[in-house]
PDB file of C-alpha atoms in Angstrom:
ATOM      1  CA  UNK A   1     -25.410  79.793 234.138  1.00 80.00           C
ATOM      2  CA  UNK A   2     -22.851  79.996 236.812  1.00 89.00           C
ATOM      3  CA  UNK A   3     -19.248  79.652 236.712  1.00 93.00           C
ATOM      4  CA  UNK A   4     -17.341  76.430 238.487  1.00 95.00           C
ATOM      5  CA  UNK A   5     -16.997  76.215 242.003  1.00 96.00           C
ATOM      6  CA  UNK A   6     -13.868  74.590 243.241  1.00 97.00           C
ATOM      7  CA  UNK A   7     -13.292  73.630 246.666  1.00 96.00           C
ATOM      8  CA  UNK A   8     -10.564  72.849 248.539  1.00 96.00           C
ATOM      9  CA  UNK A   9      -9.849  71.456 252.200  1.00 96.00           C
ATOM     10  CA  UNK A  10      -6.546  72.345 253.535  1.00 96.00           C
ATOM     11  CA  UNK A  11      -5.035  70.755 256.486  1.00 96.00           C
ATOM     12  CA  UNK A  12      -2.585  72.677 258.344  1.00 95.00           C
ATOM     13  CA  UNK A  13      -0.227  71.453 260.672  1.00 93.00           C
ATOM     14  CA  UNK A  14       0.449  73.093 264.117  1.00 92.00           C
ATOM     15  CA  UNK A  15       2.854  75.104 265.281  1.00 91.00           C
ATOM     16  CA  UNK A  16       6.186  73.836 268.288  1.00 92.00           C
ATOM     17  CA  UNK A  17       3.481  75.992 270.307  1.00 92.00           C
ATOM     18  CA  UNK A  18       0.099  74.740 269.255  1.00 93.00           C
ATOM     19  CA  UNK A  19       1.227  71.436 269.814  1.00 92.00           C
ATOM     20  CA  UNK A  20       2.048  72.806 273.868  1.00 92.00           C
ATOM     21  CA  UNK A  21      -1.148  73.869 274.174  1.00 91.00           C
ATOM     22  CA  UNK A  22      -2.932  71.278 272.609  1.00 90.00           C
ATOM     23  CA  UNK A  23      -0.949  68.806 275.074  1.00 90.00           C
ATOM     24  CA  UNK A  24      -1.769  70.953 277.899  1.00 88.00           C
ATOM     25  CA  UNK A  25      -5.277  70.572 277.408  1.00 87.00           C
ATOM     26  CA  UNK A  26      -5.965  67.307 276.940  1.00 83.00           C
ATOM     27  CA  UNK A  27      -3.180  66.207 279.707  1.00 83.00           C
ATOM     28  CA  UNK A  28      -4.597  68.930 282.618  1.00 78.00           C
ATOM     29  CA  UNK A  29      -7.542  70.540 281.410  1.00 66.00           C
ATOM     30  CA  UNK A  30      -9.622  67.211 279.881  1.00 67.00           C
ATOM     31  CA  UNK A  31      -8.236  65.263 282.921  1.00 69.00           C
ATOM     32  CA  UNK A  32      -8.986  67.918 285.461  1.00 67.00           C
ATOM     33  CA  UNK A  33     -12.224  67.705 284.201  1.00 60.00           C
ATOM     34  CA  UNK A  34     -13.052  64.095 283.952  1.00 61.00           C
ATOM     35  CA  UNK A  35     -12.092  64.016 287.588  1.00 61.00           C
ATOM     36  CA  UNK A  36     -14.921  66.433 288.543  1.00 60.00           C
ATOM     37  CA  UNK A  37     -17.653  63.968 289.396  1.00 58.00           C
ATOM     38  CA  UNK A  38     -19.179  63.840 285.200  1.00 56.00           C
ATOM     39  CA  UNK A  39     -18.107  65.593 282.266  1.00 58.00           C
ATOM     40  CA  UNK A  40     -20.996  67.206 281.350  1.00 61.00           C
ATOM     41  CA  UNK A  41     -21.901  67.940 277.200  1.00 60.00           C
ATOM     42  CA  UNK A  42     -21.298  71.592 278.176  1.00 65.00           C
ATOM     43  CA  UNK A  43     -17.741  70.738 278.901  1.00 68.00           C
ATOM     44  CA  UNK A  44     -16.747  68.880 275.710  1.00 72.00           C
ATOM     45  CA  UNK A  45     -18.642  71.713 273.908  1.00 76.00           C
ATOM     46  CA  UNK A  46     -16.030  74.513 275.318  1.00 78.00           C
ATOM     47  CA  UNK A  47     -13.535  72.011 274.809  1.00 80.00           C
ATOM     48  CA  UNK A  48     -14.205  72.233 271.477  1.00 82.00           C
ATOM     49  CA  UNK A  49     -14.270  75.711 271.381  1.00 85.00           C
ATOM     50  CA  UNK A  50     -10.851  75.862 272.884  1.00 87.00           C
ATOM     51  CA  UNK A  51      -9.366  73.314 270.749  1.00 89.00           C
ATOM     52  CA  UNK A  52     -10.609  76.026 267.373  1.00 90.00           C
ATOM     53  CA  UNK A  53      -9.005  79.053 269.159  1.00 92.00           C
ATOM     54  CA  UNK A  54      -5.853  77.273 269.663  1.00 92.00           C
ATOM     55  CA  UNK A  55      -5.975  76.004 266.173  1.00 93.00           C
ATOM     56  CA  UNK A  56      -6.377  79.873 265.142  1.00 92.00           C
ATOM     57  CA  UNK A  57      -3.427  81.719 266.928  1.00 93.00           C
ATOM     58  CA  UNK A  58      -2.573  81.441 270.583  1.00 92.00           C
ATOM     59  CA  UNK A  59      -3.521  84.809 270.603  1.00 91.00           C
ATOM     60  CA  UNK A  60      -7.227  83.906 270.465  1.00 91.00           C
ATOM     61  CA  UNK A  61      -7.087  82.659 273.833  1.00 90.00           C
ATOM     62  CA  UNK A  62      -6.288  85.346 275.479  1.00 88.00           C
ATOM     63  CA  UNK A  63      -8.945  87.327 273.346  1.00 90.00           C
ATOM     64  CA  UNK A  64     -11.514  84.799 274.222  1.00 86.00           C
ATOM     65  CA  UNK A  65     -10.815  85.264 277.731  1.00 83.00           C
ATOM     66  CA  UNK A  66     -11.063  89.176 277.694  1.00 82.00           C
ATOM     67  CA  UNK A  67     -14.331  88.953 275.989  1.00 80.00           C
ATOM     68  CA  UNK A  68     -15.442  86.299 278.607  1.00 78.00           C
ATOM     69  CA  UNK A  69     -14.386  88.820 281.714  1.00 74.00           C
ATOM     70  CA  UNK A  70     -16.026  91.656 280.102  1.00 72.00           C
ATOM     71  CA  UNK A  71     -19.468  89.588 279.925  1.00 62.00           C
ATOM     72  CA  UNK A  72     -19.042  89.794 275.771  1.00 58.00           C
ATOM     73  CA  UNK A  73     -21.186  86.948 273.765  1.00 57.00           C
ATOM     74  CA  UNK A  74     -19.321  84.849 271.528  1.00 58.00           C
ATOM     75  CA  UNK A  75     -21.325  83.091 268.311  1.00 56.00           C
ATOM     76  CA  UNK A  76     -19.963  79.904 269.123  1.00 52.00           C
ATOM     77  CA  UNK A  77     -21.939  79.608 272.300  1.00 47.00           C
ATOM     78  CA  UNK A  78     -25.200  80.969 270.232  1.00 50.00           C
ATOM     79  CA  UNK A  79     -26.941  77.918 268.837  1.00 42.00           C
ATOM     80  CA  UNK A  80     -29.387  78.011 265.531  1.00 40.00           C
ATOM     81  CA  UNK A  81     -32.871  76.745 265.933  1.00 43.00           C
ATOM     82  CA  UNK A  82     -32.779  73.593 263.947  1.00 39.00           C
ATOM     83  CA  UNK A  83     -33.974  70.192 265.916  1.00 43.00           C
ATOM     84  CA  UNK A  84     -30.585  69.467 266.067  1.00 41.00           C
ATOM     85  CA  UNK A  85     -29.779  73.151 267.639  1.00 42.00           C
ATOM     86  CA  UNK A  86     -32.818  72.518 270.681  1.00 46.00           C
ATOM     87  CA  UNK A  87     -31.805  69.684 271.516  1.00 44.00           C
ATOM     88  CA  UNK A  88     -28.465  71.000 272.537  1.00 38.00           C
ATOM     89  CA  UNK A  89     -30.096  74.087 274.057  1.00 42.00           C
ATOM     90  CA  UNK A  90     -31.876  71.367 276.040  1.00 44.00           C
ATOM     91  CA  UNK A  91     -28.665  69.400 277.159  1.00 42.00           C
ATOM     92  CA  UNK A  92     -27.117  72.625 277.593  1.00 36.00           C
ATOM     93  CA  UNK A  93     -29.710  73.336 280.368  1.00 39.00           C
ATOM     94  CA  UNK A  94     -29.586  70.281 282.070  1.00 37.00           C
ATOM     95  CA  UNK A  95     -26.429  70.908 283.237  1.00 39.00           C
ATOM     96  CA  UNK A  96     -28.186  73.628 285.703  1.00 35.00           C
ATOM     97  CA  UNK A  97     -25.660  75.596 285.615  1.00 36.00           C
ATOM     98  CA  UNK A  98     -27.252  79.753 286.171  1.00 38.00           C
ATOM     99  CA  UNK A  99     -26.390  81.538 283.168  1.00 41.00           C
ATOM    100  CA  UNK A 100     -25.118  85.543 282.836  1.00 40.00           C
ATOM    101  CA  UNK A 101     -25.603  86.777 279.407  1.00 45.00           C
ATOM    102  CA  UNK A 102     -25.263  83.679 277.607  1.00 47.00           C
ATOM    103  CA  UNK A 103     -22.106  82.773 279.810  1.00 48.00           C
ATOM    104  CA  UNK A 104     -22.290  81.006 282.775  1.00 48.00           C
ATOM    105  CA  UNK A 105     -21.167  82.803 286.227  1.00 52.00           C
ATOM    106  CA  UNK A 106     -19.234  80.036 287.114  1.00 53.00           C
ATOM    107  CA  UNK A 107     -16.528  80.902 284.028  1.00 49.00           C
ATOM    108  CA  UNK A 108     -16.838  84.576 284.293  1.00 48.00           C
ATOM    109  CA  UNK A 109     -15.632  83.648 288.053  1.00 53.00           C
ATOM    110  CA  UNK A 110     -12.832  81.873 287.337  1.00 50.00           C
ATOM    111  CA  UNK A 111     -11.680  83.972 284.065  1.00 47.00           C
ATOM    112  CA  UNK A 112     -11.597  87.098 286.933  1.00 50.00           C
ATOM    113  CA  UNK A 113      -9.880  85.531 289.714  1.00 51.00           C
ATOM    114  CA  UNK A 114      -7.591  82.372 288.415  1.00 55.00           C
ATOM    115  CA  UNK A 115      -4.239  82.942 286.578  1.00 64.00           C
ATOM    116  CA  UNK A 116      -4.381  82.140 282.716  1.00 78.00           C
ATOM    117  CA  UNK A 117      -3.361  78.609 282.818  1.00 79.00           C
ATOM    118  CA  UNK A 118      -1.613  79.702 278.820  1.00 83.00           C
ATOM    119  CA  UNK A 119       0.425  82.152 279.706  1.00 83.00           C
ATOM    120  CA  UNK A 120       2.799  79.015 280.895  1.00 85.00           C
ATOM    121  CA  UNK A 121       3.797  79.266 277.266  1.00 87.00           C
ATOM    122  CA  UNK A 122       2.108  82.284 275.448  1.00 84.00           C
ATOM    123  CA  UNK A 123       3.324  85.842 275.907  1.00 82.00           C
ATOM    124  CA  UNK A 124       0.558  88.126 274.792  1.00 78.00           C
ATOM    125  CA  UNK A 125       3.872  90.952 274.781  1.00 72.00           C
ATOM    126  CA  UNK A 126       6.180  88.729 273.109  1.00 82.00           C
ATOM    127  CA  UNK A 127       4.088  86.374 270.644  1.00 84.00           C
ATOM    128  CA  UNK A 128       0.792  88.327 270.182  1.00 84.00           C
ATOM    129  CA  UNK A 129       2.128  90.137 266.756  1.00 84.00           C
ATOM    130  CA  UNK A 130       4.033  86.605 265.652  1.00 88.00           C
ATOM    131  CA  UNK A 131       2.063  84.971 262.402  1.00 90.00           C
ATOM    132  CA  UNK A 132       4.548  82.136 262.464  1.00 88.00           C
ATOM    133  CA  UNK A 133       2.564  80.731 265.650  1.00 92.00           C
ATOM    134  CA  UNK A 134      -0.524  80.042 263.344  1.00 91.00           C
ATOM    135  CA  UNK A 135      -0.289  77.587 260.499  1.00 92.00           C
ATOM    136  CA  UNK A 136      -3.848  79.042 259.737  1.00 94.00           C
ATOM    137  CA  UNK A 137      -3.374  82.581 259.816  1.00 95.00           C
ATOM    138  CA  UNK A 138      -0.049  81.747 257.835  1.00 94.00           C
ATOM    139  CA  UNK A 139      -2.387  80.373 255.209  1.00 96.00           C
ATOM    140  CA  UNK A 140      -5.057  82.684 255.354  1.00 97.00           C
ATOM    141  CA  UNK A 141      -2.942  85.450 254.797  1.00 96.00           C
ATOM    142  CA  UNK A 142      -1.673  83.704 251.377  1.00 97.00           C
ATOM    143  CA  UNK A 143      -4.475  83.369 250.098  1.00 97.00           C
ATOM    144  CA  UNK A 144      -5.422  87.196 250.840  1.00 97.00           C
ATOM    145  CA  UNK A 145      -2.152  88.050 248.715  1.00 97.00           C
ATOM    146  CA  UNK A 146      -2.940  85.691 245.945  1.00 97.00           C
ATOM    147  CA  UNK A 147      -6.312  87.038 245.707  1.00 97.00           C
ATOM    148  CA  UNK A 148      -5.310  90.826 245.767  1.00 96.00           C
ATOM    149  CA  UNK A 149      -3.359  90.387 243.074  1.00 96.00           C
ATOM    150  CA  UNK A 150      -5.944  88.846 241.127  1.00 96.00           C
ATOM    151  CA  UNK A 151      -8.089  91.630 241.738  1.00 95.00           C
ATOM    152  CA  UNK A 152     -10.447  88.915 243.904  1.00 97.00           C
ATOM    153  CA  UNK A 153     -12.891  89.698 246.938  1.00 98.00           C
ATOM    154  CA  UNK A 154     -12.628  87.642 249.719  1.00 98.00           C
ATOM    155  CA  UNK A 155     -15.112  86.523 252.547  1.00 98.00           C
ATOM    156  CA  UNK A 156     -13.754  85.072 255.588  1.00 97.00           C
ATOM    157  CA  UNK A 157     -16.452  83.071 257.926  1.00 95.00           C
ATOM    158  CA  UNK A 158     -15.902  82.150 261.597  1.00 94.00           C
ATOM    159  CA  UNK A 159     -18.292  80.794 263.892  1.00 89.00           C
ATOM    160  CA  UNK A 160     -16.172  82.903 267.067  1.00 89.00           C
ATOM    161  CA  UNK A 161     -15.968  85.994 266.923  1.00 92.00           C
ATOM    162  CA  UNK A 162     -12.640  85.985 268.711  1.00 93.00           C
ATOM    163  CA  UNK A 163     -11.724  84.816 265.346  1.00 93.00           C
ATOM    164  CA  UNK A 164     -13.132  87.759 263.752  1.00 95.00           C
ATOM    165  CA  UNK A 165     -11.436  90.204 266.272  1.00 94.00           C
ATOM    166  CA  UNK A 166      -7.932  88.287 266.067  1.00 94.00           C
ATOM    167  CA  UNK A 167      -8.372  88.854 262.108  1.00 96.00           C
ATOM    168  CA  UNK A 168      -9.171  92.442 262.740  1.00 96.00           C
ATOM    169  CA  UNK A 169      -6.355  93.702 264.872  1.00 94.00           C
ATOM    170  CA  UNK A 170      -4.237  91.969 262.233  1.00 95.00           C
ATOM    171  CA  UNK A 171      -5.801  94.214 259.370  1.00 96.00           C
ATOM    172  CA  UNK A 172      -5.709  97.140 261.141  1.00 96.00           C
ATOM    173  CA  UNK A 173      -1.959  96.876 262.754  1.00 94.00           C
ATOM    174  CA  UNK A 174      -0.463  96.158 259.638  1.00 94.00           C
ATOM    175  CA  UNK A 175       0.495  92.019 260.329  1.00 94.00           C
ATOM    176  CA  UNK A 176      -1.696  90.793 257.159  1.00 95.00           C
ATOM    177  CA  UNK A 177      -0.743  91.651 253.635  1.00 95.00           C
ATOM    178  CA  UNK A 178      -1.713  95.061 253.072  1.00 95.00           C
ATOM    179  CA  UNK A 179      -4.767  96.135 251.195  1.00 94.00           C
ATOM    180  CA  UNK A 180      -2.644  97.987 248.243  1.00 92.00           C
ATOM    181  CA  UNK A 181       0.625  99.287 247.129  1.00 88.00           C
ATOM    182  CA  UNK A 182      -0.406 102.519 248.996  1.00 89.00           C
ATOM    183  CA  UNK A 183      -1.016 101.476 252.193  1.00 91.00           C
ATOM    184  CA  UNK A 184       0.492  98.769 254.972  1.00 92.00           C
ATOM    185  CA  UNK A 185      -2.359  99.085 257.711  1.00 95.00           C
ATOM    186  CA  UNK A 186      -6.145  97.697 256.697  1.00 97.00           C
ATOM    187  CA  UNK A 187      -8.916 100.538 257.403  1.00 96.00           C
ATOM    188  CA  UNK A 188     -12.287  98.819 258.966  1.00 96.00           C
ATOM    189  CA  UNK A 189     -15.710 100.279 256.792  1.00 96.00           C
ATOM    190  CA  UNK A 190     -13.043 101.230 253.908  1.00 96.00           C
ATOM    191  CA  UNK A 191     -11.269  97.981 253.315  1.00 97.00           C
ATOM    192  CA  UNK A 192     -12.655  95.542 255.108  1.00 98.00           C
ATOM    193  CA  UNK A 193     -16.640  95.399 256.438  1.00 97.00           C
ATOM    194  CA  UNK A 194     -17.541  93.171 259.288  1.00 97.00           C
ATOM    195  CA  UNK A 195     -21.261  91.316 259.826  1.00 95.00           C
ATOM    196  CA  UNK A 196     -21.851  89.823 263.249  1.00 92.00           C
ATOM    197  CA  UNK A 197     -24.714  89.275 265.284  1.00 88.00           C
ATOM    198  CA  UNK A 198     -24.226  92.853 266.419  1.00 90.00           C
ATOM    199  CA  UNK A 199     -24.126  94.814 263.089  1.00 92.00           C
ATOM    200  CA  UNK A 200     -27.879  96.886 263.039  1.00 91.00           C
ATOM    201  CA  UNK A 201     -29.730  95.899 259.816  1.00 90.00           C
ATOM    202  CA  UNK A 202     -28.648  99.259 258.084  1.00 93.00           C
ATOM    203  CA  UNK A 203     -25.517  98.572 258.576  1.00 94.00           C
ATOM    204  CA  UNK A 204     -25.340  95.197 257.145  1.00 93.00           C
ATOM    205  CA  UNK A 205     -27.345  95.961 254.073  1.00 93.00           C
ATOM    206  CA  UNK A 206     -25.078  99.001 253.485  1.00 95.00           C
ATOM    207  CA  UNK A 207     -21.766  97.068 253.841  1.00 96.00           C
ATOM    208  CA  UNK A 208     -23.036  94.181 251.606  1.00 96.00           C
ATOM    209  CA  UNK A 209     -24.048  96.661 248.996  1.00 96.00           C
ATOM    210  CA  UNK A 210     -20.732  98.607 249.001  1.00 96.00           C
ATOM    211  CA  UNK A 211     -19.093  95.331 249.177  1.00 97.00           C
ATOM    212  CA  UNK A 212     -20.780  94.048 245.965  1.00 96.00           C
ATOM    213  CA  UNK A 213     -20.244  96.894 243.982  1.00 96.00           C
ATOM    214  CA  UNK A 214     -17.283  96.632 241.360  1.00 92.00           C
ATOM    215  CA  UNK A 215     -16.670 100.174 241.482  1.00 93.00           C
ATOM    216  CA  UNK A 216     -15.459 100.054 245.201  1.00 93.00           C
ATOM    217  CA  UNK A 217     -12.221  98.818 244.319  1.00 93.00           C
ATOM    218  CA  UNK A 218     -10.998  99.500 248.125  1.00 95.00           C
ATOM    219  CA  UNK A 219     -13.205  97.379 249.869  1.00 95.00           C
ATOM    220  CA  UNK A 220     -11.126  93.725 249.168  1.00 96.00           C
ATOM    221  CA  UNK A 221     -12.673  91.605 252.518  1.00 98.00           C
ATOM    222  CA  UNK A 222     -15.732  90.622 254.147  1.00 97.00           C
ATOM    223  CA  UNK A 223     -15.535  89.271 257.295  1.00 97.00           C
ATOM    224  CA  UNK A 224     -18.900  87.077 258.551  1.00 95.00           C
ATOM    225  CA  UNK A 225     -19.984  85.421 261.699  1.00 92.00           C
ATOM    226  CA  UNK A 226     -21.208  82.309 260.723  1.00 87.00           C
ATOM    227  CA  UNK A 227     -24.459  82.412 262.949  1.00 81.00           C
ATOM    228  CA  UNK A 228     -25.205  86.003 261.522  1.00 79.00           C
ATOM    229  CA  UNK A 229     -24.270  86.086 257.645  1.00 74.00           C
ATOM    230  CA  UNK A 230     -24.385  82.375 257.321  1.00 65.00           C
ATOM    231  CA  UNK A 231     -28.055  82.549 255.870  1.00 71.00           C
ATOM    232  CA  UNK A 232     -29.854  85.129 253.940  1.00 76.00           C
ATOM    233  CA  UNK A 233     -27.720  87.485 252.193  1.00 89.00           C
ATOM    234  CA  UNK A 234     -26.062  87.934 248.813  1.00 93.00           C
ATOM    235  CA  UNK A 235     -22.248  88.588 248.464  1.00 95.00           C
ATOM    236  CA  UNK A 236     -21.738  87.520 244.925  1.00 95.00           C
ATOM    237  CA  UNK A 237     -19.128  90.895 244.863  1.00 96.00           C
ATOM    238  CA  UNK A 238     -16.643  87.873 246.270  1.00 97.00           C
ATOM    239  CA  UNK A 239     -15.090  85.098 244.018  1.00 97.00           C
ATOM    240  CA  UNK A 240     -13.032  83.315 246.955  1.00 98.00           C
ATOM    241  CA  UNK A 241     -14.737  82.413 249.951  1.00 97.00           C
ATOM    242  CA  UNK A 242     -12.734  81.104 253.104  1.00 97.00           C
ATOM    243  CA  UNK A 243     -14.085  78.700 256.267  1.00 96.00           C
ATOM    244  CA  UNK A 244     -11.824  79.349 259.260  1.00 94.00           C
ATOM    245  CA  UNK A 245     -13.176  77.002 261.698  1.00 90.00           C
ATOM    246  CA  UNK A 246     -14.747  73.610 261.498  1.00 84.00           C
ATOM    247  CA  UNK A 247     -18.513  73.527 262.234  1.00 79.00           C
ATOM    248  CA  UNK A 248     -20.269  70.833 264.909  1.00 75.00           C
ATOM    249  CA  UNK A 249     -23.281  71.258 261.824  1.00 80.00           C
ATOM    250  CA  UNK A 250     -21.945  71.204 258.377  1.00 82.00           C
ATOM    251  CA  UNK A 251     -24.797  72.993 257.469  1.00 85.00           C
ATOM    252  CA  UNK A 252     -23.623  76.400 258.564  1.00 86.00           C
ATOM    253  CA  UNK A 253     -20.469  75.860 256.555  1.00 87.00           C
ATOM    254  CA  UNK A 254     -23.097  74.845 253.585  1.00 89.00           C
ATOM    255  CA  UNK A 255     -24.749  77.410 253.134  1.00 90.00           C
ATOM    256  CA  UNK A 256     -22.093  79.981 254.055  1.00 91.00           C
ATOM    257  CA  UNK A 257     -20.605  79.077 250.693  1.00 92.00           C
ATOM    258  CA  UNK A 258     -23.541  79.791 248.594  1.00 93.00           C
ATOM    259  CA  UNK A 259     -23.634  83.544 250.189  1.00 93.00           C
ATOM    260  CA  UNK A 260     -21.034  83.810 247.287  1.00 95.00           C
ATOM    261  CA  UNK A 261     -21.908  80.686 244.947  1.00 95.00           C
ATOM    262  CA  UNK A 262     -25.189  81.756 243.733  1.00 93.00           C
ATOM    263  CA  UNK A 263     -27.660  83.218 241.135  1.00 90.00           C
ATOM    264  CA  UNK A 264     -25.836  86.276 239.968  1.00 90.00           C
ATOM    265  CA  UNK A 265     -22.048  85.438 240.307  1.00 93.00           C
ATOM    266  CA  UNK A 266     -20.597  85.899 237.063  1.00 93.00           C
ATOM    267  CA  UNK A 267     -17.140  84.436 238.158  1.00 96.00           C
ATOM    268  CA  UNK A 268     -15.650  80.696 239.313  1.00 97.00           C
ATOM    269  CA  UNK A 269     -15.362  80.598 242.948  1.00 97.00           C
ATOM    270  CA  UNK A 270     -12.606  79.279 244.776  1.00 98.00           C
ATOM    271  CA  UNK A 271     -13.595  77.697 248.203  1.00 97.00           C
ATOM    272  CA  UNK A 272     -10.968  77.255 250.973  1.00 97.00           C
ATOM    273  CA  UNK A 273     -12.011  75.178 254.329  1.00 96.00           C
ATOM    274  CA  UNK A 274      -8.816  76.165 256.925  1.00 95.00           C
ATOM    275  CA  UNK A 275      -8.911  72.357 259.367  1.00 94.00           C
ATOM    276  CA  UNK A 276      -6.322  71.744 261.979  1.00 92.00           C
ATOM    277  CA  UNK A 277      -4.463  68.632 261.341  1.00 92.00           C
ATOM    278  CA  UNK A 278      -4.053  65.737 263.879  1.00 88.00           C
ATOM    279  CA  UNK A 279      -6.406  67.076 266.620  1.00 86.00           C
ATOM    280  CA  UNK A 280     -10.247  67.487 267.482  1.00 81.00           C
ATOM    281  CA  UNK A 281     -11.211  69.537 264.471  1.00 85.00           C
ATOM    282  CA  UNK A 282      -9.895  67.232 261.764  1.00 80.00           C
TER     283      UNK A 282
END
């Protein structure tokens, strides 16, 4: 039989900056854009999207916008192929706007030639390294410790994969709580694994089988893009499970849980959804 499952929804307040940015956005951006003949379904969707990275770190912007210049697919802008999913695809299309790689030319235009309308408050020299700017990352990074010292394995979801990136440079420069006693820098394939819609089938069943075994005491964190390891796969290695980002179909954070909560796990699971209080996501 399996073990309780306990879940928990956290609400986390925004940072002196967050708040900024969030302002910013709904004061010039949202405006800016309601004044531009119709707001189109594609537009509140990147809203969205924005509104989630700010919620993450200010950092994630400017992440977001390097993999936009550089013609890199995100997972948020992937939908699944549920009725609900098509019909978006369909809206999506409607707004006949030509499309580059699953981004449309008209943002990879003005990422490349327009000043980042952020950097009015963020400085990617200055604030990039600074945990205190994320009420999220703040938390996630607790709940890392407290698991490491329980001897837990974590998986971390994120429908972006800006998230995942952010998360990454944070491992692997030494910002999060480190791994062990040993070492203060995280070490990606030793560590920590990471499954997006990239990762070669090899590769994923190789990481999830490392992952899950109890002797590989090194490997502490799985990190998942929700559209990729989301459905499918077995991580029962895990006993804490976290949700970064708020889903538009509560599905995908459904069964994202029950990669770890399943047939198999021989240990309660701890559940933590991450949601940005007081603004779109909440």
């Amino acid at each position: 039989y399996l073990k309780p499952k306990y879940e928990y929804t956290i609400f986390i307040r925004s940072s002196e900056m967050q708040v900024k940015l969030f302002n910013h956005v709904v004061d010039v951006e949202l405006n800016q854009s309601k004044s531009q003949s119709s707001f189109s379904f594609n537009s509140l969707f990147k809203l969205f999207e924005t509104f989630l990275l700010i919620g993450l770190h200010p950092a994630a912007l400017t992440i977001r916008e390097d993999r936009l210049a550089n013609n890199l697919d995100d997972d948020f802008y992937k939908m699944d192929n549920t009725e609900n999913g098509k019909a978006i695809k369909e809206k999506i299309a409607l707004d006949d706007i030509p499309v580059v790689d699953g981004h449309t030319s008209q943002i990879i235009n003005v990422i490349k030639n327009t000043p980042r309308w952020y950097e009015k408050y963020f400085s990617e020299a200055r604030d990039m390294s600074n945990l205190t700017l994320s009420g999220k990352l703040y938390v996630l990074n607790a709940i890392i410790e407290d698991s490491l010292k329980h001897r837990q394995k974590i998986v971390i979801f994120s429908q972006s994969l800006v998230c995942l990136d952010l998360i990454s440079r944070y491992f692997v420069t030494g910002i999060m709580y480190p791994p062990d006693s040993k070492s203060k820098y995280w070490v990606e394939n030793k560590n920590f694994y990471r499954i997006d819609g990239s990762t070669s089938l090899s590769h994923r069943t190789n990481y999830i089988t490392l992952f899950n075994d109890k002797k590989k005491t090194d490997v502490k964190v799985m990190l998942i893009s929700t559209r990729a390891g989301g459905l499918g796969i077995n991580l029962k290695g895990a006993s804490r499970v976290v949700l970064c980002d708020s889903s538009w179909n509560p599905s995908w954070e459904v069964q994202s849980m029950f990669r770890v909560y399943r047939i198999g796990q021989d240990k309660p699971v701890f559940v933590y959804r991450l949601v940005s209080e007081g603004v779109l996501e909440e």
